[in-house]
Tab-separated table of C-alpha atoms in Angstrom:
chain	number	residue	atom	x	y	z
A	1	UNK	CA	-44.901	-44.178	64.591
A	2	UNK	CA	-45.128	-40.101	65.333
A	3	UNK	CA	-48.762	-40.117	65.023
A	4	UNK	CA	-49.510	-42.231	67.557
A	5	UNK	CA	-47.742	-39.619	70.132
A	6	UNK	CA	-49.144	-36.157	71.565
A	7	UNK	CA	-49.099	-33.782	68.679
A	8	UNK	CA	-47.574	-36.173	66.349
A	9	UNK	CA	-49.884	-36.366	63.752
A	10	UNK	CA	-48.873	-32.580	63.726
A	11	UNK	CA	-45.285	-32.990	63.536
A	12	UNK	CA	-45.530	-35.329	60.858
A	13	UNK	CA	-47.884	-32.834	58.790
A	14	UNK	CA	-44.943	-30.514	59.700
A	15	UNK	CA	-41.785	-32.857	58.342
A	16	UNK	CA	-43.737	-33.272	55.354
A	17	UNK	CA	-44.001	-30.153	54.750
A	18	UNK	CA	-40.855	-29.080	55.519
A	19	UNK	CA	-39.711	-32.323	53.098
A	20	UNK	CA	-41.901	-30.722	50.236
A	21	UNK	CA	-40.589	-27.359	50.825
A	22	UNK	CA	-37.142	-28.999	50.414
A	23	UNK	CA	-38.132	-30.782	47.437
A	24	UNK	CA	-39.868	-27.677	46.105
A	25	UNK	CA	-36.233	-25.757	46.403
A	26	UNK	CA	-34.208	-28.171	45.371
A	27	UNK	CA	-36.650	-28.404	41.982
A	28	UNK	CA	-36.319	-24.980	41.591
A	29	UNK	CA	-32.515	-25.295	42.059
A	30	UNK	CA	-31.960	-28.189	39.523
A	31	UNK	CA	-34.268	-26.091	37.310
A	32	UNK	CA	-32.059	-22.723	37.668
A	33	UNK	CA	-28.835	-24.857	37.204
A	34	UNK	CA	-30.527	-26.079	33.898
A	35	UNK	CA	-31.166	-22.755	33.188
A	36	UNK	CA	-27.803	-22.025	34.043
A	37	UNK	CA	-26.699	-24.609	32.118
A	38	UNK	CA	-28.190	-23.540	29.322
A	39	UNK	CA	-27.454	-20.392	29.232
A	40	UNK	CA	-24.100	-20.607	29.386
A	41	UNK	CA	-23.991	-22.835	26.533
A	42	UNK	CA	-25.729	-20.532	24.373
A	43	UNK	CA	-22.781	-17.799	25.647
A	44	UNK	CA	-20.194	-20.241	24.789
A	45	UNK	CA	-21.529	-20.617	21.567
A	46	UNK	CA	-21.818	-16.486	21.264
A	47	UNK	CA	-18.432	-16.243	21.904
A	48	UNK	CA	-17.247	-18.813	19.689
A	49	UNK	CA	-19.421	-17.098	16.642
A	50	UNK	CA	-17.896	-13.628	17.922
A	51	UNK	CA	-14.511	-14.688	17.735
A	52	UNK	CA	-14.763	-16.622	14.875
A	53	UNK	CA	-15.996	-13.465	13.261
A	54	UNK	CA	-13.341	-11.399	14.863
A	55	UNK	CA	-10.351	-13.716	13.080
A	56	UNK	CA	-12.305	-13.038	10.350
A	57	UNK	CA	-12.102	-9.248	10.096
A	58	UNK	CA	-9.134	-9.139	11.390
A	59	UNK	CA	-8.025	-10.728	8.673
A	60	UNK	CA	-9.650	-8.772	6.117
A	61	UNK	CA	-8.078	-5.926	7.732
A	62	UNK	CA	-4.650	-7.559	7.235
A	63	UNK	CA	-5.194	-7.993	4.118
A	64	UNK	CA	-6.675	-4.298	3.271
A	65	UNK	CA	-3.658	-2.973	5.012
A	66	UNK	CA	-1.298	-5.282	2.460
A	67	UNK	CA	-2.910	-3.872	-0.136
A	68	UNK	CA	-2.926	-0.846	0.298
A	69	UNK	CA	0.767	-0.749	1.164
A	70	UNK	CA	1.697	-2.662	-2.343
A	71	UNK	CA	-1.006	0.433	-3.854
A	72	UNK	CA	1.329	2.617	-2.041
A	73	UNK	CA	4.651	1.519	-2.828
A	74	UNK	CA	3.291	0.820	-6.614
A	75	UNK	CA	2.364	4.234	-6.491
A	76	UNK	CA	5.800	5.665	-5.318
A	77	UNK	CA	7.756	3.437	-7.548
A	78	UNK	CA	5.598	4.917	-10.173
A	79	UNK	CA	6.145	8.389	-9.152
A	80	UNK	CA	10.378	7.762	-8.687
A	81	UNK	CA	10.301	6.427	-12.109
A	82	UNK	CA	8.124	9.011	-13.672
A	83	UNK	CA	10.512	11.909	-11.820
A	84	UNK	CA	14.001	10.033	-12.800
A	85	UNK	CA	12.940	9.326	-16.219
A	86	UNK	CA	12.154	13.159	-16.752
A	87	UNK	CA	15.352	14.171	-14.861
A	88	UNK	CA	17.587	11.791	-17.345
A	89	UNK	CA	15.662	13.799	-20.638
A	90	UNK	CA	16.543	17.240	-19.287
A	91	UNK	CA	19.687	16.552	-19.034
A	92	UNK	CA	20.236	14.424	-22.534
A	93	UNK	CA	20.628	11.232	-21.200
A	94	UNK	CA	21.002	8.530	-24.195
A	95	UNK	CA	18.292	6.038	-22.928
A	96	UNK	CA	16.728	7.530	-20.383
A	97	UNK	CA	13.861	4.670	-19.339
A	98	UNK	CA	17.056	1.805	-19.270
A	99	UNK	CA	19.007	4.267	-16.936
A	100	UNK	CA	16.295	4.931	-14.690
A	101	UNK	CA	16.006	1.400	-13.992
A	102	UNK	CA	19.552	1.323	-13.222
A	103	UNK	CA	19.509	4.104	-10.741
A	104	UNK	CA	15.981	4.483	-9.231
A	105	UNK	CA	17.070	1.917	-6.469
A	106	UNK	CA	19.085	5.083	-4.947
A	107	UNK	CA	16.234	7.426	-4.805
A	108	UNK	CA	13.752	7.601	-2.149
A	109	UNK	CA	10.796	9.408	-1.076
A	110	UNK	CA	11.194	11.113	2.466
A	111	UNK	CA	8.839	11.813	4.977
A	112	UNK	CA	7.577	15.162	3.115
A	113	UNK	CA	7.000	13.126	0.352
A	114	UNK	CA	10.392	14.885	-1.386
A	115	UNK	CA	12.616	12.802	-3.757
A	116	UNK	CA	15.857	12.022	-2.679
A	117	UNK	CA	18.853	10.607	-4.321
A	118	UNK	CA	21.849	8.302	-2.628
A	119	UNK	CA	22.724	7.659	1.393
A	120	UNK	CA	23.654	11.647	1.415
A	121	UNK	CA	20.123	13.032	0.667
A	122	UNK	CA	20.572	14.315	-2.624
A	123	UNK	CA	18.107	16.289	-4.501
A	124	UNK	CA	17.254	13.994	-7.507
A	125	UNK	CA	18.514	16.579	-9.694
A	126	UNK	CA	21.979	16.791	-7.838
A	127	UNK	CA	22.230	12.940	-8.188
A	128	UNK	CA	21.372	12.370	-11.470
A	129	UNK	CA	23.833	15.024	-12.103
A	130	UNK	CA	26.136	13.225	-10.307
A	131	UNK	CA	25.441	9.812	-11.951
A	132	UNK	CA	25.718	11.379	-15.577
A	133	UNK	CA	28.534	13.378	-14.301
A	134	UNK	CA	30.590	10.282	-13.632
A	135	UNK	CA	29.156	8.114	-16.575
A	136	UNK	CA	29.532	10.191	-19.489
A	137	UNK	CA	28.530	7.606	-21.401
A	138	UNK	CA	25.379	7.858	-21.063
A	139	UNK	CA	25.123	11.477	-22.038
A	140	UNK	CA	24.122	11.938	-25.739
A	141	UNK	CA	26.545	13.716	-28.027
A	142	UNK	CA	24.666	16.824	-28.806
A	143	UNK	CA	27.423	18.754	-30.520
A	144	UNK	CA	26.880	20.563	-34.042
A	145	UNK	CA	29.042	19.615	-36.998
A	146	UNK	CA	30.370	22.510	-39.172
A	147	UNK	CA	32.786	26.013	-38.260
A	148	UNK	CA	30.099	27.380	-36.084
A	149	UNK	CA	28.710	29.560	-39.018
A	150	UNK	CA	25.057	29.961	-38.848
A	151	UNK	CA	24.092	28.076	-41.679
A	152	UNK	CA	25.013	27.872	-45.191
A	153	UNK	CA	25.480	31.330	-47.640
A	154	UNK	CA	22.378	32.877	-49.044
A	155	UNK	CA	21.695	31.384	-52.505
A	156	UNK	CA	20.369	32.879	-55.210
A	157	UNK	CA	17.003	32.474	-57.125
A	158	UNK	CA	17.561	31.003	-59.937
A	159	UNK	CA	14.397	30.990	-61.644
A	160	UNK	CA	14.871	34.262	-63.487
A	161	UNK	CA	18.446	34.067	-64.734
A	162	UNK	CA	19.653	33.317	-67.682
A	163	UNK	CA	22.300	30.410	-68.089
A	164	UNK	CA	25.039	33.009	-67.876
A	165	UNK	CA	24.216	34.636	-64.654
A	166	UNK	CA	23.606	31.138	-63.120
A	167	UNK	CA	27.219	30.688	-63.805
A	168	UNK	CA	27.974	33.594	-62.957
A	169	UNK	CA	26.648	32.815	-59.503
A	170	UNK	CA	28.019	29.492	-59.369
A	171	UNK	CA	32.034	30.658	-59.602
A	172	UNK	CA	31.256	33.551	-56.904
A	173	UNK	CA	29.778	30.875	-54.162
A	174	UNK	CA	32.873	28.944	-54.737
């Protein structure tokens, strides 16, 4: 044994020391790794949660954003409608909500937010023009009857003539 040599009961106070100081770090190292350890379990588990939360408002945004496109396109069919049904009645169309449905597919809104009629640009007016222009058909027939006389020949009162003027008055109208 050490102790039994010169200065060995020394060096053997020395190697166990130098054992425990060993020990001591390699406690506090399995202790940090723990720590460690721990730690970046709890991260994981952070990250997890954040992402988790991140598909989820990312998906509420992806929805918001459908929505308010199909607000926005609900609101421009609305308006095209609206402007095409009003452009059909000034110019006499004959049912002007059933033709709007047939030609609102060819007007657009462009980026100024103007209407727009047909591949070529149109103003809506010049289109729907165009349309009734071409289907005259669906223009109402809003010509007056008669000679073009302003309306019929003043008429007598009656109410104070005796039967012999009334027919009087009857042979001169005729």
């Amino acid at each position: 044994t050490l102790e039994g040599l010169e200065n060995g009961a020394d060096m053997v106070e020395t190697i166990k020391a130098e054992f425990a100081k060993v020990n001591q770090e390699a406690k506090q190292n399995r202790l940090g790794k723990e720590t460690a350890e721990e730690s970046a379990t709890e991260m994981q588990t952070r990250i997890e949660e954040l992402e988790q939360s991140m598909k989820k408002l990312q998906g509420q945004y992806e929805e918001s954003v459908k929505k308010e496109q199909a607000e926005r396109q609900k609101r421009i069919d609305a308006t095209i409608r609206t402007a095409t049904i009003t452009e059909l009645q000034r110019l006499n169309c004959v049912n002007s909500s059933e033709i709007a449905k047939l030609i609102s597919q060819n007007v657009r809104i462009d980026d100024d937010e103007n209407l727009t009629y047909g591949e070529e640009g149109k103003t809506l007016a010049d289109g729907v023009a165009e349309y009734l222009k071409n289907n005259a058909w669906a223009v109402k027939n809003d010509a007056k009857g008669g000679s073009g006389a302003n309306g019929s020949p003043q008429k007598k009162d009656t109410s104070q003539m005796t039967y012999s003027e009334m027919l009087a008055a009857a042979e001169q109208e005729s």
